[in-house]
Coordinates of C-alpha atoms in Angstrom, one line a residue:
Chain A
M1 CA 72.1 44.3 20.0
F2 CA 68.3 45.0 20.2
A3 CA 68.0 45.2 16.4
E4 CA 69.5 41.7 16.1
F5 CA 67.4 40.4 19.1
K6 CA 64.2 41.7 17.5
H7 CA 65.2 40.3 14.1
T8 CA 66.0 36.9 15.5
V9 CA 62.7 36.6 17.4
R10 CA 60.9 37.7 14.3
R11 CA 62.7 35.1 12.2
L12 CA 61.9 32.4 14.8
R13 CA 58.3 33.3 15.2
G14 CA 57.2 30.6 12.7
Q15 CA 59.1 28.0 14.6
M16 CA 57.8 29.4 17.9
I17 CA 54.2 29.1 16.8
G18 CA 54.7 25.7 15.3
W19 CA 56.4 24.2 18.4
S20 CA 54.1 26.0 20.8
V21 CA 51.0 24.8 19.0
G22 CA 52.3 21.2 18.7
L23 CA 53.5 20.9 22.3
G24 CA 50.5 22.8 23.5
L25 CA 48.1 20.4 21.9
Y26 CA 50.1 17.5 23.2
G27 CA 50.0 19.0 26.7
L28 CA 46.3 19.6 26.5
M29 CA 45.7 16.0 25.3
M30 CA 47.9 14.5 28.0
V31 CA 46.3 16.5 30.8
S32 CA 42.8 15.6 29.6
L33 CA 43.8 11.9 29.5
F34 CA 45.2 11.9 33.1
D35 CA 41.9 11.2 34.7
S36 CA 41.1 8.4 32.3
I37 CA 44.5 6.7 32.5
V38 CA 44.9 6.7 36.2
N39 CA 41.5 5.3 36.7
I40 CA 41.9 2.4 34.4
E41 CA 41.3 -0.7 36.4
G42 CA 44.4 -2.7 37.0
F43 CA 46.6 -0.2 35.3
E44 CA 49.4 -0.4 37.9
E45 CA 49.3 -4.2 37.7
L46 CA 49.6 -3.9 34.0
M47 CA 52.6 -1.7 34.3
A48 CA 54.2 -4.0 36.8
S49 CA 53.8 -6.9 34.4
Y50 CA 56.2 -5.4 31.9
P51 CA 59.8 -6.8 32.0
P52 CA 61.8 -5.0 34.6
E53 CA 64.5 -4.2 32.1
L54 CA 62.0 -2.3 30.0
L55 CA 60.5 -0.5 32.9
S56 CA 63.8 0.5 34.3
F57 CA 64.6 2.4 31.0
F58 CA 62.0 4.9 32.1
G59 CA 63.4 5.3 35.6
D60 CA 61.5 5.3 38.9
S61 CA 58.7 7.5 37.7
I62 CA 57.1 4.7 35.6
L63 CA 56.1 2.9 38.8
A64 CA 54.4 6.1 40.1
I65 CA 52.7 6.8 36.8
T66 CA 49.3 7.1 38.4
T67 CA 50.5 10.0 40.6
P68 CA 50.5 13.5 39.1
K69 CA 54.2 13.8 39.5
G70 CA 54.9 10.4 37.9
Y71 CA 52.4 11.0 35.1
I72 CA 53.8 14.4 34.0
D73 CA 57.4 13.0 34.3
V74 CA 56.8 10.0 32.2
Y75 CA 54.5 11.6 29.6
Y76 CA 56.4 14.9 29.2
F77 CA 59.7 15.6 31.0
L78 CA 61.3 12.2 30.3
Y79 CA 61.7 12.8 26.6
M80 CA 61.1 16.5 26.1
P81 CA 64.8 17.2 26.1
L82 CA 64.9 15.0 23.1
I83 CA 61.9 16.5 21.4
I84 CA 62.4 20.2 22.0
G85 CA 66.1 19.5 21.8
I86 CA 65.7 19.2 18.1
F87 CA 64.5 22.8 18.0
A88 CA 67.3 24.0 20.3
I89 CA 70.0 22.2 18.3
N90 CA 68.7 23.3 15.0
V91 CA 68.4 27.0 16.0
G92 CA 71.8 27.0 17.8
A93 CA 73.7 25.4 14.9
N94 CA 72.1 27.9 12.4
L95 CA 72.1 31.0 14.6
L96 CA 75.0 32.6 12.7
V97 CA 76.6 29.9 10.5
G98 CA 73.2 29.4 8.8
D99 CA 73.3 33.0 7.5
E100 CA 77.0 32.6 6.7
E101 CA 76.4 29.6 4.5
K102 CA 73.6 31.4 2.7
G103 CA 75.9 34.3 2.1
M104 CA 73.8 36.8 4.1
L105 CA 76.2 37.4 7.0
D106 CA 78.6 39.4 4.8
L107 CA 76.1 42.2 4.2
I108 CA 74.7 42.1 7.7
M109 CA 78.2 42.5 9.2
A110 CA 78.9 45.4 6.8
H111 CA 76.5 47.4 8.9
P112 CA 77.5 49.2 12.1
V113 CA 76.9 46.3 14.4
S114 CA 79.7 44.7 16.4
R115 CA 80.4 41.0 16.4
M116 CA 79.5 41.0 20.1
A117 CA 76.2 42.7 19.6
L118 CA 75.4 40.4 16.6
F119 CA 76.2 37.3 18.5
W120 CA 74.5 38.1 21.8
G121 CA 71.5 39.7 20.2
R122 CA 70.9 36.5 18.3
W123 CA 71.7 34.3 21.4
L124 CA 69.1 36.3 23.4
G125 CA 66.6 35.8 20.6
F126 CA 67.2 32.1 20.7
A127 CA 66.9 32.0 24.5
T128 CA 63.7 34.0 24.3
A129 CA 62.1 31.9 21.6
T130 CA 62.9 28.7 23.7
A131 CA 61.4 30.4 26.8
V132 CA 58.2 31.3 24.9
I133 CA 57.7 27.7 23.7
L134 CA 58.2 26.3 27.2
F135 CA 56.0 29.0 28.7
I136 CA 53.1 28.2 26.4
S137 CA 53.6 24.5 27.0
W138 CA 53.6 25.1 30.7
L139 CA 50.3 27.0 30.3
T140 CA 48.7 24.1 28.6
W141 CA 49.5 21.9 31.6
V142 CA 48.5 24.5 34.3
I143 CA 45.2 25.8 32.9
P144 CA 43.3 22.5 32.7
S145 CA 45.1 20.6 35.5
G146 CA 42.6 21.5 38.2
S147 CA 39.6 20.3 36.2
V148 CA 41.1 16.8 35.6
G149 CA 42.4 16.1 39.1
L150 CA 46.1 16.7 38.2
D151 CA 46.7 17.8 41.7
L152 CA 49.7 20.1 41.2
T153 CA 50.1 23.8 41.8
W154 CA 51.3 26.2 39.0
L155 CA 54.6 26.4 40.8
E156 CA 55.0 22.7 41.0
I157 CA 54.4 22.4 37.3
L158 CA 56.7 25.3 36.6
R159 CA 59.7 23.9 38.5
P160 CA 60.6 21.1 36.1
F161 CA 60.3 23.5 33.2
I162 CA 63.3 25.4 34.6
P163 CA 65.8 22.5 34.3
L164 CA 64.2 21.7 30.9
Y165 CA 65.0 25.2 29.8
A166 CA 68.6 24.8 31.1
I167 CA 69.2 21.6 29.3
L168 CA 67.8 23.1 26.1
L169 CA 70.2 26.0 26.4
F170 CA 73.0 23.5 27.0
W171 CA 72.3 21.6 23.8
G172 CA 71.6 24.8 21.8
G173 CA 74.9 26.3 23.1
L174 CA 76.8 23.1 22.2
A175 CA 75.4 23.1 18.7
L176 CA 76.3 26.8 18.4
L177 CA 79.9 26.1 19.5
F178 CA 80.2 23.1 17.1
S179 CA 78.9 25.3 14.2
F180 CA 82.0 27.4 14.5
F181 CA 84.4 24.5 14.4
L182 CA 82.7 21.9 12.1
P183 CA 82.4 22.5 8.4
S184 CA 78.7 23.3 8.3
A185 CA 75.6 24.1 10.4
R186 CA 74.2 20.7 9.3
A187 CA 77.3 18.9 10.6
A188 CA 77.0 20.8 13.9
S189 CA 73.3 19.8 14.1
M190 CA 74.0 16.2 13.3
T191 CA 76.9 15.9 15.7
T192 CA 75.0 17.5 18.6
A193 CA 71.8 15.5 17.9
A194 CA 73.9 12.3 17.9
L195 CA 75.3 13.2 21.3
L196 CA 71.8 14.0 22.6
V197 CA 70.2 10.8 21.3
G198 CA 73.2 8.8 22.5
N199 CA 73.1 10.3 25.9
F200 CA 69.3 9.7 26.1
L201 CA 69.7 6.0 25.2
L202 CA 72.6 5.5 27.5
D203 CA 70.8 7.2 30.3
G204 CA 67.9 4.9 30.0
L205 CA 70.0 1.8 29.7
A206 CA 72.0 2.8 32.7
N207 CA 68.9 2.3 34.8
A208 CA 69.2 -1.4 34.0
N209 CA 73.0 -1.7 33.9
D210 CA 75.1 -0.4 36.8
D211 CA 78.3 -0.5 34.7
L212 CA 76.8 2.2 32.4
K213 CA 76.0 4.4 35.3
A214 CA 79.7 5.1 35.8
V215 CA 79.7 6.6 32.3
T216 CA 76.3 8.4 32.3
E217 CA 76.8 10.2 35.6
Y218 CA 79.2 12.5 33.7
M219 CA 76.7 13.1 30.9
P220 CA 74.4 16.2 30.7
L221 CA 71.1 14.3 30.9
H222 CA 72.2 12.9 34.2
F223 CA 71.9 16.4 35.6
F224 CA 68.5 16.9 34.2
Q225 CA 65.9 16.3 36.9
G226 CA 62.8 16.2 34.7
G227 CA 59.6 15.6 36.8
Q228 CA 61.7 15.1 39.9
A229 CA 62.0 18.8 40.1
I230 CA 58.3 19.1 40.9
T231 CA 59.0 18.8 44.6
E232 CA 62.4 20.5 44.7
I233 CA 64.9 21.8 42.1
N234 CA 68.4 20.5 42.5
V235 CA 70.0 24.0 42.4
N236 CA 73.6 22.6 42.0
W237 CA 72.6 20.6 38.9
L238 CA 70.6 23.6 37.5
I239 CA 73.5 26.0 38.0
G240 CA 75.9 23.4 36.5
L241 CA 73.7 23.0 33.3
L242 CA 73.3 26.8 33.0
A243 CA 77.0 27.4 33.5
A244 CA 77.9 24.8 30.9
A245 CA 75.4 26.3 28.5
L246 CA 76.9 29.8 29.1
A247 CA 80.5 28.4 28.8
F248 CA 79.7 26.9 25.4
S249 CA 78.1 30.2 24.3
I250 CA 81.1 32.2 25.5
L251 CA 83.5 29.9 23.7
A252 CA 81.4 30.2 20.6
W253 CA 81.4 34.0 20.9
L254 CA 85.2 34.1 21.4
R255 CA 85.6 32.0 18.3
F256 CA 83.2 34.2 16.4
Q257 CA 85.1 37.3 17.5
R258 CA 88.3 36.0 15.8
R259 CA 87.2 34.0 12.8
D260 CA 86.9 35.0 9.2
I261 CA 83.4 35.3 7.8
R262 CA 83.3 32.7 5.1
V263 CA 81.7 33.3 1.7
G264 CA 78.9 30.8 1.1
G265 CA 80.3 27.3 0.5
E266 CA 83.8 28.2 1.4
G267 CA 85.9 26.3 3.9
G268 CA 83.9 23.1 4.0
W269 CA 85.5 19.8 4.7
S270 CA 85.3 16.7 2.6
L271 CA 86.5 13.2 3.1
P272 CA 89.0 12.3 0.3
L273 CA 87.5 8.8 0.0
L274 CA 84.1 10.1 -0.6
R275 CA 85.0 12.6 -3.3
R276 CA 83.4 12.1 -6.6
P277 CA 85.9 11.3 -9.3
S278 CA 86.4 14.1 -11.7
A279 CA 85.1 13.5 -15.2
Chain B
M1 CA 97.8 64.0 4.0
S2 CA 95.9 61.2 5.8
E3 CA 92.7 63.3 5.7
Q4 CA 92.8 63.2 2.0
I5 CA 93.1 59.4 1.9
A6 CA 89.9 57.5 2.1
L7 CA 91.4 54.1 1.9
M8 CA 94.8 52.7 2.3
A9 CA 96.2 49.2 2.2
K10 CA 99.9 48.5 2.7
G11 CA 101.5 45.1 2.3
L12 CA 98.2 43.4 2.7
T13 CA 98.5 39.6 2.7
K14 CA 95.9 36.9 3.1
S15 CA 95.9 33.2 2.6
Y16 CA 93.1 30.6 2.8
G17 CA 95.0 27.5 3.8
K18 CA 97.5 26.8 1.1
V19 CA 95.9 29.3 -1.3
V20 CA 97.5 32.7 -1.2
A21 CA 94.9 35.2 -2.1
L22 CA 96.7 38.5 -1.4
R23 CA 100.5 38.7 -1.7
G24 CA 101.1 42.2 -0.5
V25 CA 98.5 44.6 -1.8
D26 CA 99.4 48.3 -1.7
L27 CA 96.6 50.7 -2.4
Q28 CA 95.7 54.3 -1.8
V29 CA 92.4 55.8 -2.7
R30 CA 91.9 59.5 -2.4
R31 CA 88.8 61.0 -0.9
G32 CA 86.2 62.0 -3.4
E33 CA 87.4 59.9 -6.3
I34 CA 85.9 56.9 -8.1
F35 CA 88.4 54.1 -8.0
G36 CA 88.1 51.1 -10.1
F37 CA 89.6 47.8 -9.0
L38 CA 90.1 45.7 -12.0
G39 CA 91.1 42.1 -12.2
P40 CA 90.1 38.6 -13.4
N41 CA 88.1 36.2 -11.2
G42 CA 90.1 35.0 -8.3
A43 CA 92.7 37.8 -8.5
G44 CA 91.9 39.0 -5.0
K45 CA 89.4 41.8 -5.5
T46 CA 86.7 40.5 -3.1
T47 CA 89.3 39.4 -0.5
T48 CA 90.7 42.9 -0.5
I49 CA 87.3 44.5 0.0
R50 CA 86.4 42.0 2.8
C51 CA 89.6 42.9 4.6
L52 CA 88.6 46.5 4.5
L53 CA 85.4 45.8 6.3
D54 CA 87.0 43.4 8.9
L55 CA 84.8 40.5 7.5
I56 CA 88.1 38.6 7.2
R57 CA 91.4 39.3 9.0
P58 CA 94.5 39.8 6.9
D59 CA 97.6 37.8 7.8
G60 CA 99.8 40.8 7.4
G61 CA 99.9 44.4 6.4
D62 CA 98.1 47.5 7.4
V63 CA 94.6 48.8 6.4
Q64 CA 93.1 52.2 7.1
V65 CA 89.6 53.1 6.0
L66 CA 88.6 56.8 6.5
G67 CA 91.5 57.2 8.9
L68 CA 90.4 54.2 11.0
D69 CA 91.7 50.7 11.5
P70 CA 88.8 48.3 10.6
Q71 CA 90.2 45.7 13.0
V72 CA 90.3 48.2 15.9
D73 CA 87.1 50.1 15.3
P74 CA 85.0 48.1 12.8
V75 CA 81.6 49.6 13.9
A76 CA 82.8 53.2 13.3
V77 CA 84.2 52.2 9.9
R78 CA 81.0 50.4 8.8
A79 CA 78.8 53.3 10.0
Q80 CA 80.4 55.4 7.3
V81 CA 80.6 52.8 4.6
G82 CA 78.0 51.5 2.1
Y83 CA 78.9 48.0 1.0
L84 CA 77.5 45.9 -1.9
P85 CA 78.8 42.3 -1.9
G86 CA 79.6 40.5 -5.0
E87 CA 77.3 37.6 -4.1
L88 CA 74.2 39.2 -2.8
S89 CA 72.0 37.1 -0.6
M90 CA 69.0 38.2 1.4
E91 CA 66.1 36.7 3.4
D92 CA 63.6 35.2 1.0
N93 CA 60.7 35.5 3.3
L94 CA 60.9 39.3 3.6
K95 CA 59.6 42.0 1.3
V96 CA 62.1 44.5 -0.1
E97 CA 60.9 47.1 2.3
G98 CA 61.2 44.8 5.3
Q99 CA 64.7 43.9 4.3
L100 CA 65.7 47.5 4.0
R101 CA 64.0 48.4 7.3
Y102 CA 66.1 45.6 8.9
Y103 CA 69.3 47.2 7.5
N104 CA 67.9 50.6 8.8
D105 CA 67.5 49.0 12.2
L106 CA 71.1 47.9 12.1
R107 CA 72.0 51.5 11.3
G108 CA 70.1 52.8 14.3
N109 CA 67.0 53.9 12.4
K110 CA 68.7 57.0 11.2
I111 CA 67.8 56.8 7.5
D112 CA 65.5 59.2 5.8
W113 CA 63.0 56.9 4.2
E114 CA 62.2 59.4 1.5
R115 CA 65.8 58.8 0.3
V116 CA 65.0 55.0 0.1
R117 CA 61.9 55.7 -1.9
Q118 CA 63.7 58.0 -4.2
L119 CA 66.5 55.5 -4.9
A120 CA 63.9 52.8 -5.4
R121 CA 62.1 55.0 -8.0
R122 CA 65.2 55.7 -9.9
L123 CA 66.1 52.0 -10.0
D124 CA 62.5 51.0 -10.8
L125 CA 62.4 48.8 -7.7
D126 CA 59.1 47.9 -6.2
L127 CA 59.5 48.0 -2.4
R128 CA 56.4 45.9 -1.8
R129 CA 57.7 42.8 -3.7
S130 CA 58.9 39.7 -1.9
I131 CA 62.6 39.1 -2.1
K132 CA 62.1 35.5 -3.1
N133 CA 60.2 36.7 -6.2
L134 CA 63.0 39.0 -7.4
S135 CA 65.2 38.4 -10.3
K136 CA 69.0 38.7 -9.9
G137 CA 68.9 42.2 -11.3
N138 CA 66.2 43.3 -9.0
K139 CA 68.0 41.8 -6.0
Q140 CA 71.1 43.8 -7.1
K141 CA 69.0 46.9 -7.0
V142 CA 68.1 46.2 -3.4
G143 CA 71.8 45.8 -2.7
I144 CA 72.5 49.2 -4.4
V145 CA 69.7 50.9 -2.5
Q146 CA 70.9 49.6 0.9
A147 CA 74.5 50.7 0.1
L148 CA 73.5 54.2 -0.8
M149 CA 70.5 54.9 1.4
H150 CA 72.5 56.3 4.4
R151 CA 74.6 58.6 2.2
P152 CA 77.9 56.9 3.1
Q153 CA 81.3 58.6 2.9
L154 CA 82.8 55.6 1.3
L155 CA 81.1 53.1 -1.1
L156 CA 82.7 49.7 -1.4
M157 CA 81.0 47.9 -4.3
D158 CA 81.9 44.5 -5.5
E159 CA 80.7 44.2 -9.1
P160 CA 78.0 46.9 -8.8
T161 CA 76.2 46.4 -12.1
S162 CA 76.2 42.6 -12.0
G163 CA 72.9 41.4 -13.4
L164 CA 71.6 44.8 -14.4
D165 CA 70.4 45.7 -17.9
P166 CA 72.4 48.4 -19.8
L167 CA 69.9 51.1 -18.9
M168 CA 70.0 50.3 -15.3
Q169 CA 73.8 50.2 -15.5
Q170 CA 73.8 53.7 -16.7
E171 CA 71.5 54.8 -13.8
V172 CA 73.9 53.1 -11.4
Y173 CA 76.8 55.0 -12.9
R174 CA 74.9 58.2 -12.5
L175 CA 74.1 57.4 -8.8
L176 CA 77.8 56.7 -8.2
R177 CA 78.9 59.9 -9.9
E178 CA 76.3 61.8 -7.9
A179 CA 77.7 60.2 -4.7
R180 CA 81.2 61.3 -5.7
D181 CA 80.0 64.8 -6.4
D182 CA 78.4 64.9 -3.0
G183 CA 81.9 64.1 -1.5
A184 CA 81.8 60.3 -1.2
T185 CA 84.6 58.1 -2.3
V186 CA 83.6 55.2 -4.5
F187 CA 85.8 52.0 -4.6
F188 CA 84.4 49.4 -6.9
S189 CA 85.7 46.2 -8.2
S190 CA 84.9 44.9 -11.7
H191 CA 86.1 42.7 -14.4
I192 CA 84.1 44.7 -17.0
I193 CA 86.7 47.0 -18.5
S194 CA 84.2 49.3 -20.3
E195 CA 82.6 49.9 -16.9
V196 CA 85.9 50.9 -15.3
D197 CA 86.8 53.0 -18.3
A198 CA 83.5 54.8 -18.2
L199 CA 83.4 55.4 -14.5
A200 CA 86.7 55.4 -12.8
D201 CA 88.9 58.4 -12.1
R202 CA 91.7 56.1 -11.3
V203 CA 92.1 52.4 -11.6
A204 CA 94.2 49.6 -10.2
I205 CA 94.8 46.2 -11.8
I206 CA 95.2 43.3 -9.4
R207 CA 96.8 40.1 -10.6
Q208 CA 97.4 37.0 -8.5
G209 CA 97.0 39.0 -5.3
V210 CA 99.3 41.9 -6.3
I211 CA 98.6 45.3 -7.6
V212 CA 100.4 45.4 -11.0
E213 CA 99.3 48.8 -12.1
E214 CA 97.7 51.8 -10.6
A215 CA 96.9 55.0 -12.6
E216 CA 94.3 57.0 -14.3
P217 CA 92.7 55.0 -17.1
Q218 CA 94.1 57.3 -19.7
Q219 CA 97.6 57.1 -18.1
L220 CA 97.4 53.4 -18.3
V221 CA 96.7 53.6 -22.0
Q222 CA 99.6 56.0 -22.5
L223 CA 102.0 53.9 -20.5
A224 CA 101.1 50.8 -22.4
L225 CA 102.9 49.2 -25.3
R226 CA 101.7 50.5 -28.6
R227 CA 102.5 49.5 -32.1
M228 CA 103.7 51.8 -34.9
Q229 CA 103.9 51.4 -38.6
V230 CA 106.3 53.7 -40.5
R231 CA 106.4 54.1 -44.3
F232 CA 109.4 55.6 -45.9
K233 CA 109.7 57.5 -49.2
E234 CA 112.6 55.4 -50.3
A235 CA 114.3 52.2 -49.1
V236 CA 116.3 52.8 -45.9
D237 CA 118.0 50.8 -43.2
P238 CA 115.7 51.3 -40.2
T239 CA 117.8 49.2 -37.8
P240 CA 119.1 52.4 -35.9
L241 CA 115.5 52.9 -34.8
A242 CA 115.7 49.7 -32.7
A243 CA 118.5 51.3 -30.8
V244 CA 116.2 54.0 -29.4
P245 CA 115.3 53.2 -25.8
G246 CA 111.8 51.6 -25.5
I247 CA 111.7 50.7 -29.2
T248 CA 111.6 47.2 -30.5
M249 CA 111.7 46.4 -34.2
L250 CA 109.0 43.9 -35.0
S251 CA 109.5 43.6 -38.7
Q252 CA 110.5 45.5 -41.8
S253 CA 109.6 45.3 -45.6
N254 CA 112.5 45.9 -48.0
G255 CA 113.4 49.0 -46.1
M256 CA 110.2 50.7 -47.2
M257 CA 108.2 50.0 -44.1
A258 CA 108.9 49.2 -40.4
H259 CA 106.7 47.8 -37.7
L260 CA 107.8 49.0 -34.3
Q261 CA 106.7 48.4 -30.7
V262 CA 106.9 51.5 -28.5
E263 CA 107.0 51.3 -24.8
G264 CA 106.5 54.6 -22.9
E265 CA 106.7 58.0 -24.4
M266 CA 107.1 58.6 -28.2
D267 CA 109.6 61.5 -27.9
G268 CA 112.7 59.5 -28.6
L269 CA 111.3 57.7 -31.6
I270 CA 109.9 60.9 -33.2
K271 CA 113.4 62.5 -32.9
A272 CA 115.1 59.4 -34.3
L273 CA 112.6 59.4 -37.2
A274 CA 113.6 63.0 -38.1
A275 CA 116.7 61.5 -39.7
F276 CA 114.6 59.3 -42.1
P277 CA 112.6 60.2 -45.2
V278 CA 109.2 59.4 -43.7
S279 CA 106.1 59.4 -45.9
D280 CA 103.6 58.3 -43.3
F281 CA 103.2 56.6 -40.0
E282 CA 100.3 55.1 -37.9
T283 CA 100.1 54.3 -34.3
E284 CA 97.6 51.8 -32.8
R285 CA 96.4 53.1 -29.5
P286 CA 95.4 50.2 -27.2
S287 CA 92.1 50.2 -25.3
L288 CA 92.0 49.6 -21.6
E289 CA 90.7 46.2 -22.4
E290 CA 93.8 45.4 -24.4
I291 CA 96.0 46.5 -21.5
F292 CA 94.0 44.4 -19.1
L293 CA 94.2 41.4 -21.4
A294 CA 98.0 42.0 -21.8
Y295 CA 98.3 41.7 -18.0
Y296 CA 96.0 38.7 -18.0
E297 CA 98.0 37.0 -20.7
A298 CA 101.2 37.6 -18.7
E299 CA 99.5 36.0 -15.8
K300 CA 98.6 32.9 -17.8
E301 CA 102.1 32.7 -19.2
G302 CA 103.5 33.0 -15.7
N303 CA 101.4 30.1 -14.7

């Protein structure tokens, strides 16, 4: 298992560096802007002048944007599940099926490594890579926070990263599960991403429409606290998200244990109506 | 008995949806032999090999590899097997050495790296080159090195010389013979008859998911249909020859010459010819290629 874990982390190092640098720079920029933004004269009035429907999309935090908690929530945690979710979904969907489609899994699995070790070694590599990206992102908020008056302790900044990690494992696990049932890693990525974006939009709209709340309260992002976790983590929600992520991963593993390893390109689906007519 | 069998498949069946790939493959490969698995594309060669490694699960039948059931103990089987897939694909962003070290990691870092260097030298493979810059032939060499580097007891090789130039093909034949001489069993698939003829101690021909023949290459040649032309000193009525079991009269010319088709041993025909004034006869001995093509033609006619 360790060999696969090491290999997965090594393969993901480029993505880890890219995402860490990107999110790190964004974090540093937003922290450094905190002081300037909250001190803009009339900023709160400006925010209040926006249509209530638009403001409600961003939830309650938008009204508290000049506070450290509201600021970090609006400028980071509100949409980070969507942004880093792209990484989690892409890695999850390609974790094993990507190699299968390229025809590399055949040879890897001809070595003395069990399907269990292969699966969980890679899963741990994905979980570690995600944790490293979030850790570096956390550092870029923590280190300069004191110097710009972002009055939050390292622990307060850390807390919302924990549910963020859980929701990323959730979407990554779902993409991984889909990759074993849908015809390709790309189809699994697209389906999971569509669910994530749909959930994100509905979640925002539900703040303005009570009818939608009945639907969104069963959706995963409803259980993602975001910046609200700065003061206290909702442990039940966190456990729920982690349990769902684990359940998806276990189902994917069970499927992987039993399924045939496809030769590249084999076993794809095609819609009869979209088939190119033969010459 | 089972200790002498490296590989056994009995009644192996496998379908991909509506496509039946294997219709009951029966196969026995003895330890220490080079066994050629011959068949046209799509006959079921690769599917059989992938079943042996538990990469795919057969729908029915039994498989034993080195006395183990690959579905029950796949890791133990793979630890003793070196595999070369037909479609070799590796990580483009690694160098050859990095790729081989990854495979070594998967084998628990037990490989003597000097062995890897030695194999690479013999195959003229540069370990420092990037996989993405390798030609198909050089990638094939990486595949051969990784299959041989841990001195496996069983080599499963799907088209081992695919993409290699003739000189390198000969080197691969030498490596496989050396592996056999060291006690390994070599099971390789091919559709190149000359390769099977040159290398295999025994051969099986698979057609439409069924083994249609299994024998030593020379036995196959002897068992095959052959044609015979007999010239007589004087005009005779050769029709009694057609009554000999296994003999078919193809044509005759004014009683001076007869074209016959012989199936199986020649003994009956030779004895029957003793009653005729024979001036000369010629037999055409078929090559393994002709035998293979005969099976292949039968398949096409069957379709």
